[in-house]
């Protein structure tokens, strides 16, 4: 069994004043923790128009019953609001913190569409679940009937933990295999603590552990235990590893010292937040303090990197993205937060190569948007003769993630994967081509959002229960 989680986390540089901290942030998510939190939550919830067609619910991957739990919150019935929220979302306090609400529920609020400002759904969601924890409404899982079957889950990210919760509620024995030293996957080490406090994740992991879920940490499948051994120990297996292989950069000088991967940089920062002794941070390799930082990429991971670098005390932080702001894949809210904290965005710019070793600059080529591609998105084109060098002491590559080659890593050549390397599985049952083996989250759909992984994990768990029920029925005949 895993050791009891250490419920303490300090975000690196969390208290460092920033440009944004000095401004009045009345609409900030953190406001919900202020003196009049209950009144604020009720006020925001009461703004919900209870429209006939709840677009907020339709655009939530979990189809949370948002209007109803907002109405319950508005009338002070917080416990009922929490129970309704928890019914469709395994981790509402996590989604309330890190979901890109501006692209999902809040962005499709009819009040927002009418120009009156969205209901702050994420803040209310976070508030009611935090209150539930404080009031003791979040209970341990106590299945009505304990079953003999067991399930092995590889990976403890949002998909794996959501499945573990649902499978345990069905009375199954659940073992989670995690290669890191703490449960949580990218929620633990890929997302900065200023966005998602780590005690929030550890608290959920501890709830599962205290409810009977076994965590096997520091367990690298393919090295410490084989995939076949896991299949042999359990009646069904769920692959929920996520995607961790970083997309790389090419060009002159791409291998220079000082050019690092986003996942390494963020993992290091989060480990330091736990008080871990990380050599790469101490020697400055993964530490932005006193450096000119350039982050390459335009997604949410890039935003995590630029905002972390600000908190670590970088002298300047610039983000290069080859398209314009309107075509940026990351959350617009995150981009605004980064700008308010002092990050400079260099739009329509792409790296051509790197200067120095250790790196001293990025060779930048200016771009323009040309004709749309097959998806309808405008294709970046190079503007000849507009190259220049952007000074940098630390370059962080945040170009997204791809799947690792699981069949090769695990020695399971008969596990079918797509041409992108994701595990091939049914998108409703999440069943793979191997008997009793399922897949969910990013390793099935590609790099995506936490909320989609939670949905996948819940769906996969339900399909696994149905599979085990059918197997039991056949065995009983």
mmCIF file with all atom_site columns, C-alpha atoms in Angstrom, residues 45-171:
data_model
loop_
_atom_site.group_PDB
_atom_site.id
_atom_site.type_symbol
_atom_site.label_atom_id
_atom_site.label_alt_id
_atom_site.label_comp_id
_atom_site.label_asym_id
_atom_site.label_entity_id
_atom_site.label_seq_id
_atom_site.pdbx_PDB_ins_code
_atom_site.Cartn_x
_atom_site.Cartn_y
_atom_site.Cartn_z
_atom_site.occupancy
_atom_site.B_iso_or_equiv
_atom_site.pdbx_formal_charge
_atom_site.auth_seq_id
_atom_site.auth_comp_id
_atom_site.auth_asym_id
_atom_site.auth_atom_id
_atom_site.pdbx_PDB_model_num
ATOM 1   C CA . UNK A 1 45  ? -25.542 31.290  -8.852  1.00 0.00 ? 45  UNK A CA 1
ATOM 2   C CA . UNK A 1 46  ? -28.699 33.425  -8.758  1.00 0.00 ? 46  UNK A CA 1
ATOM 3   C CA . UNK A 1 47  ? -27.645 35.049  -12.047 1.00 0.00 ? 47  UNK A CA 1
ATOM 4   C CA . UNK A 1 48  ? -28.315 31.778  -13.895 1.00 0.00 ? 48  UNK A CA 1
ATOM 5   C CA . UNK A 1 49  ? -31.293 32.399  -16.171 1.00 0.00 ? 49  UNK A CA 1
ATOM 6   C CA . UNK A 1 50  ? -32.483 28.760  -15.960 1.00 0.00 ? 50  UNK A CA 1
ATOM 7   C CA . UNK A 1 51  ? -32.841 28.924  -19.737 1.00 0.00 ? 51  UNK A CA 1
ATOM 8   C CA . UNK A 1 52  ? -34.871 26.339  -21.579 1.00 0.00 ? 52  UNK A CA 1
ATOM 9   C CA . UNK A 1 53  ? -31.833 25.106  -23.484 1.00 0.00 ? 53  UNK A CA 1
ATOM 10  C CA . UNK A 1 54  ? -28.884 24.958  -21.040 1.00 0.00 ? 54  UNK A CA 1
ATOM 11  C CA . UNK A 1 55  ? -25.964 25.425  -23.403 1.00 0.00 ? 55  UNK A CA 1
ATOM 12  C CA . UNK A 1 56  ? -23.588 25.372  -20.420 1.00 0.00 ? 56  UNK A CA 1
ATOM 13  C CA . UNK A 1 57  ? -24.607 21.775  -19.704 1.00 0.00 ? 57  UNK A CA 1
ATOM 14  C CA . UNK A 1 58  ? -24.495 20.772  -23.362 1.00 0.00 ? 58  UNK A CA 1
ATOM 15  C CA . UNK A 1 59  ? -20.933 22.075  -23.743 1.00 0.00 ? 59  UNK A CA 1
ATOM 16  C CA . UNK A 1 60  ? -19.647 20.359  -20.591 1.00 0.00 ? 60  UNK A CA 1
ATOM 17  C CA . UNK A 1 61  ? -18.017 17.022  -21.527 1.00 0.00 ? 61  UNK A CA 1
ATOM 18  C CA . UNK A 1 62  ? -19.536 15.510  -18.365 1.00 0.00 ? 62  UNK A CA 1
ATOM 19  C CA . UNK A 1 63  ? -22.927 17.119  -19.058 1.00 0.00 ? 63  UNK A CA 1
ATOM 20  C CA . UNK A 1 64  ? -23.026 18.325  -15.473 1.00 0.00 ? 64  UNK A CA 1
ATOM 21  C CA . UNK A 1 65  ? -26.454 19.460  -14.341 1.00 0.00 ? 65  UNK A CA 1
ATOM 22  C CA . UNK A 1 66  ? -25.167 23.001  -13.967 1.00 0.00 ? 66  UNK A CA 1
ATOM 23  C CA . UNK A 1 67  ? -28.461 24.952  -13.851 1.00 0.00 ? 67  UNK A CA 1
ATOM 24  C CA . UNK A 1 68  ? -29.887 22.776  -11.080 1.00 0.00 ? 68  UNK A CA 1
ATOM 25  C CA . UNK A 1 69  ? -26.854 22.915  -8.790  1.00 0.00 ? 69  UNK A CA 1
ATOM 26  C CA . UNK A 1 70  ? -26.621 26.649  -9.401  1.00 0.00 ? 70  UNK A CA 1
ATOM 27  C CA . UNK A 1 71  ? -30.248 27.004  -8.320  1.00 0.00 ? 71  UNK A CA 1
ATOM 28  C CA . UNK A 1 72  ? -29.570 24.954  -5.189  1.00 0.00 ? 72  UNK A CA 1
ATOM 29  C CA . UNK A 1 73  ? -26.542 27.126  -4.401  1.00 0.00 ? 73  UNK A CA 1
ATOM 30  C CA . UNK A 1 74  ? -28.545 30.311  -4.913  1.00 0.00 ? 74  UNK A CA 1
ATOM 31  C CA . UNK A 1 75  ? -31.018 29.156  -2.256  1.00 0.00 ? 75  UNK A CA 1
ATOM 32  C CA . UNK A 1 76  ? -28.316 28.101  0.215   1.00 0.00 ? 76  UNK A CA 1
ATOM 33  C CA . UNK A 1 77  ? -28.807 24.347  -0.246  1.00 0.00 ? 77  UNK A CA 1
ATOM 34  C CA . UNK A 1 78  ? -25.101 23.660  -0.642  1.00 0.00 ? 78  UNK A CA 1
ATOM 35  C CA . UNK A 1 79  ? -25.081 20.013  0.420   1.00 0.00 ? 79  UNK A CA 1
ATOM 36  C CA . UNK A 1 80  ? -27.681 19.156  -2.190  1.00 0.00 ? 80  UNK A CA 1
ATOM 37  C CA . UNK A 1 81  ? -25.766 21.201  -4.743  1.00 0.00 ? 81  UNK A CA 1
ATOM 38  C CA . UNK A 1 82  ? -22.611 19.233  -3.954  1.00 0.00 ? 82  UNK A CA 1
ATOM 39  C CA . UNK A 1 83  ? -24.396 15.878  -4.189  1.00 0.00 ? 83  UNK A CA 1
ATOM 40  C CA . UNK A 1 84  ? -25.844 16.804  -7.575  1.00 0.00 ? 84  UNK A CA 1
ATOM 41  C CA . UNK A 1 85  ? -22.484 18.015  -8.844  1.00 0.00 ? 85  UNK A CA 1
ATOM 42  C CA . UNK A 1 86  ? -20.688 14.905  -7.559  1.00 0.00 ? 86  UNK A CA 1
ATOM 43  C CA . UNK A 1 87  ? -23.213 12.627  -9.269  1.00 0.00 ? 87  UNK A CA 1
ATOM 44  C CA . UNK A 1 88  ? -21.795 13.410  -12.710 1.00 0.00 ? 88  UNK A CA 1
ATOM 45  C CA . UNK A 1 89  ? -18.300 14.666  -11.890 1.00 0.00 ? 89  UNK A CA 1
ATOM 46  C CA . UNK A 1 90  ? -15.887 12.635  -9.795  1.00 0.00 ? 90  UNK A CA 1
ATOM 47  C CA . UNK A 1 91  ? -13.667 15.653  -9.040  1.00 0.00 ? 91  UNK A CA 1
ATOM 48  C CA . UNK A 1 92  ? -15.712 18.884  -9.243  1.00 0.00 ? 92  UNK A CA 1
ATOM 49  C CA . UNK A 1 93  ? -13.269 20.848  -7.080  1.00 0.00 ? 93  UNK A CA 1
ATOM 50  C CA . UNK A 1 94  ? -10.505 20.041  -9.592  1.00 0.00 ? 94  UNK A CA 1
ATOM 51  C CA . UNK A 1 95  ? -12.560 20.896  -12.675 1.00 0.00 ? 95  UNK A CA 1
ATOM 52  C CA . UNK A 1 96  ? -13.681 24.113  -10.999 1.00 0.00 ? 96  UNK A CA 1
ATOM 53  C CA . UNK A 1 97  ? -10.036 25.123  -10.783 1.00 0.00 ? 97  UNK A CA 1
ATOM 54  C CA . UNK A 1 98  ? -8.515  24.024  -14.086 1.00 0.00 ? 98  UNK A CA 1
ATOM 55  C CA . UNK A 1 99  ? -11.259 23.494  -16.668 1.00 0.00 ? 99  UNK A CA 1
ATOM 56  C CA . UNK A 1 100 ? -11.124 26.074  -19.484 1.00 0.00 ? 100 UNK A CA 1
ATOM 57  C CA . UNK A 1 101 ? -14.596 27.325  -18.628 1.00 0.00 ? 101 UNK A CA 1
ATOM 58  C CA . UNK A 1 102 ? -14.196 30.152  -21.126 1.00 0.00 ? 102 UNK A CA 1
ATOM 59  C CA . UNK A 1 103 ? -14.199 27.521  -23.894 1.00 0.00 ? 103 UNK A CA 1
ATOM 60  C CA . UNK A 1 104 ? -16.816 25.234  -22.330 1.00 0.00 ? 104 UNK A CA 1
ATOM 61  C CA . UNK A 1 105 ? -19.654 26.016  -19.905 1.00 0.00 ? 105 UNK A CA 1
ATOM 62  C CA . UNK A 1 106 ? -19.080 29.712  -19.206 1.00 0.00 ? 106 UNK A CA 1
ATOM 63  C CA . UNK A 1 107 ? -18.253 30.524  -22.811 1.00 0.00 ? 107 UNK A CA 1
ATOM 64  C CA . UNK A 1 108 ? -21.648 29.174  -23.817 1.00 0.00 ? 108 UNK A CA 1
ATOM 65  C CA . UNK A 1 109 ? -23.685 30.761  -21.024 1.00 0.00 ? 109 UNK A CA 1
ATOM 66  C CA . UNK A 1 110 ? -26.642 32.617  -22.564 1.00 0.00 ? 110 UNK A CA 1
ATOM 67  C CA . UNK A 1 111 ? -25.991 35.569  -20.248 1.00 0.00 ? 111 UNK A CA 1
ATOM 68  C CA . UNK A 1 112 ? -22.444 35.767  -21.578 1.00 0.00 ? 112 UNK A CA 1
ATOM 69  C CA . UNK A 1 113 ? -23.748 35.536  -25.139 1.00 0.00 ? 113 UNK A CA 1
ATOM 70  C CA . UNK A 1 114 ? -26.130 38.421  -24.467 1.00 0.00 ? 114 UNK A CA 1
ATOM 71  C CA . UNK A 1 115 ? -23.243 40.615  -23.331 1.00 0.00 ? 115 UNK A CA 1
ATOM 72  C CA . UNK A 1 116 ? -23.948 40.736  -19.590 1.00 0.00 ? 116 UNK A CA 1
ATOM 73  C CA . UNK A 1 117 ? -21.004 38.657  -18.387 1.00 0.00 ? 117 UNK A CA 1
ATOM 74  C CA . UNK A 1 118 ? -21.058 34.948  -17.697 1.00 0.00 ? 118 UNK A CA 1
ATOM 75  C CA . UNK A 1 119 ? -22.126 33.267  -14.491 1.00 0.00 ? 119 UNK A CA 1
ATOM 76  C CA . UNK A 1 120 ? -18.827 32.226  -12.862 1.00 0.00 ? 120 UNK A CA 1
ATOM 77  C CA . UNK A 1 121 ? -19.713 28.541  -12.975 1.00 0.00 ? 121 UNK A CA 1
ATOM 78  C CA . UNK A 1 122 ? -16.193 27.305  -12.227 1.00 0.00 ? 122 UNK A CA 1
ATOM 79  C CA . UNK A 1 123 ? -15.906 29.422  -9.071  1.00 0.00 ? 123 UNK A CA 1
ATOM 80  C CA . UNK A 1 124 ? -19.236 28.178  -7.753  1.00 0.00 ? 124 UNK A CA 1
ATOM 81  C CA . UNK A 1 125 ? -18.362 24.571  -8.580  1.00 0.00 ? 125 UNK A CA 1
ATOM 82  C CA . UNK A 1 126 ? -15.093 24.909  -6.700  1.00 0.00 ? 126 UNK A CA 1
ATOM 83  C CA . UNK A 1 127 ? -16.747 26.628  -3.768  1.00 0.00 ? 127 UNK A CA 1
ATOM 84  C CA . UNK A 1 128 ? -19.505 24.083  -3.159  1.00 0.00 ? 128 UNK A CA 1
ATOM 85  C CA . UNK A 1 129 ? -17.076 21.147  -3.242  1.00 0.00 ? 129 UNK A CA 1
ATOM 86  C CA . UNK A 1 130 ? -14.514 22.865  -1.017  1.00 0.00 ? 130 UNK A CA 1
ATOM 87  C CA . UNK A 1 131 ? -17.377 23.525  1.395   1.00 0.00 ? 131 UNK A CA 1
ATOM 88  C CA . UNK A 1 132 ? -18.371 19.856  1.191   1.00 0.00 ? 132 UNK A CA 1
ATOM 89  C CA . UNK A 1 133 ? -14.879 18.829  2.284   1.00 0.00 ? 133 UNK A CA 1
ATOM 90  C CA . UNK A 1 134 ? -14.859 21.361  5.114   1.00 0.00 ? 134 UNK A CA 1
ATOM 91  C CA . UNK A 1 135 ? -18.268 20.242  6.357   1.00 0.00 ? 135 UNK A CA 1
ATOM 92  C CA . UNK A 1 136 ? -17.468 16.522  6.154   1.00 0.00 ? 136 UNK A CA 1
ATOM 93  C CA . UNK A 1 137 ? -19.997 15.789  3.428   1.00 0.00 ? 137 UNK A CA 1
ATOM 94  C CA . UNK A 1 138 ? -17.405 13.963  1.319   1.00 0.00 ? 138 UNK A CA 1
ATOM 95  C CA . UNK A 1 139 ? -17.477 10.423  2.670   1.00 0.00 ? 139 UNK A CA 1
ATOM 96  C CA . UNK A 1 140 ? -15.389 7.328   2.119   1.00 0.00 ? 140 UNK A CA 1
ATOM 97  C CA . UNK A 1 141 ? -16.609 4.913   -0.521  1.00 0.00 ? 141 UNK A CA 1
ATOM 98  C CA . UNK A 1 142 ? -18.673 2.137   1.052   1.00 0.00 ? 142 UNK A CA 1
ATOM 99  C CA . UNK A 1 143 ? -19.919 -0.331  -1.576  1.00 0.00 ? 143 UNK A CA 1
ATOM 100 C CA . UNK A 1 144 ? -23.249 -1.999  -0.885  1.00 0.00 ? 144 UNK A CA 1
ATOM 101 C CA . UNK A 1 145 ? -21.716 -5.361  -1.851  1.00 0.00 ? 145 UNK A CA 1
ATOM 102 C CA . UNK A 1 146 ? -18.063 -6.388  -1.993  1.00 0.00 ? 146 UNK A CA 1
ATOM 103 C CA . UNK A 1 147 ? -17.117 -8.431  -5.053  1.00 0.00 ? 147 UNK A CA 1
ATOM 104 C CA . UNK A 1 148 ? -14.292 -10.891 -5.568  1.00 0.00 ? 148 UNK A CA 1
ATOM 105 C CA . UNK A 1 149 ? -13.132 -9.571  -8.928  1.00 0.00 ? 149 UNK A CA 1
ATOM 106 C CA . UNK A 1 150 ? -10.213 -7.191  -9.132  1.00 0.00 ? 150 UNK A CA 1
ATOM 107 C CA . UNK A 1 151 ? -9.206  -4.526  -11.612 1.00 0.00 ? 151 UNK A CA 1
ATOM 108 C CA . UNK A 1 152 ? -5.745  -3.150  -12.348 1.00 0.00 ? 152 UNK A CA 1
ATOM 109 C CA . UNK A 1 153 ? -5.404  0.471   -13.483 1.00 0.00 ? 153 UNK A CA 1
ATOM 110 C CA . UNK A 1 154 ? -2.167  1.659   -15.070 1.00 0.00 ? 154 UNK A CA 1
ATOM 111 C CA . UNK A 1 155 ? -1.827  5.367   -14.405 1.00 0.00 ? 155 UNK A CA 1
ATOM 112 C CA . UNK A 1 156 ? -3.223  7.601   -11.670 1.00 0.00 ? 156 UNK A CA 1
ATOM 113 C CA . UNK A 1 157 ? -4.135  10.696  -13.645 1.00 0.00 ? 157 UNK A CA 1
ATOM 114 C CA . UNK A 1 158 ? -7.704  12.015  -13.813 1.00 0.00 ? 158 UNK A CA 1
ATOM 115 C CA . UNK A 1 159 ? -8.927  9.159   -15.995 1.00 0.00 ? 159 UNK A CA 1
ATOM 116 C CA . UNK A 1 160 ? -7.397  6.452   -13.824 1.00 0.00 ? 160 UNK A CA 1
ATOM 117 C CA . UNK A 1 161 ? -8.567  7.990   -10.560 1.00 0.00 ? 161 UNK A CA 1
ATOM 118 C CA . UNK A 1 162 ? -12.086 8.614   -11.881 1.00 0.00 ? 162 UNK A CA 1
ATOM 119 C CA . UNK A 1 163 ? -12.292 4.975   -12.944 1.00 0.00 ? 163 UNK A CA 1
ATOM 120 C CA . UNK A 1 164 ? -10.897 3.811   -9.597  1.00 0.00 ? 164 UNK A CA 1
ATOM 121 C CA . UNK A 1 165 ? -13.595 5.750   -7.766  1.00 0.00 ? 165 UNK A CA 1
ATOM 122 C CA . UNK A 1 166 ? -16.395 4.296   -9.866  1.00 0.00 ? 166 UNK A CA 1
ATOM 123 C CA . UNK A 1 167 ? -15.045 0.743   -9.812  1.00 0.00 ? 167 UNK A CA 1
ATOM 124 C CA . UNK A 1 168 ? -14.613 0.832   -6.057  1.00 0.00 ? 168 UNK A CA 1
ATOM 125 C CA . UNK A 1 169 ? -18.204 2.042   -5.648  1.00 0.00 ? 169 UNK A CA 1
ATOM 126 C CA . UNK A 1 170 ? -19.225 -1.052  -7.597  1.00 0.00 ? 170 UNK A CA 1
ATOM 127 C CA . UNK A 1 171 ? -17.512 -3.184  -4.943  1.00 0.00 ? 171 UNK A CA 1
#
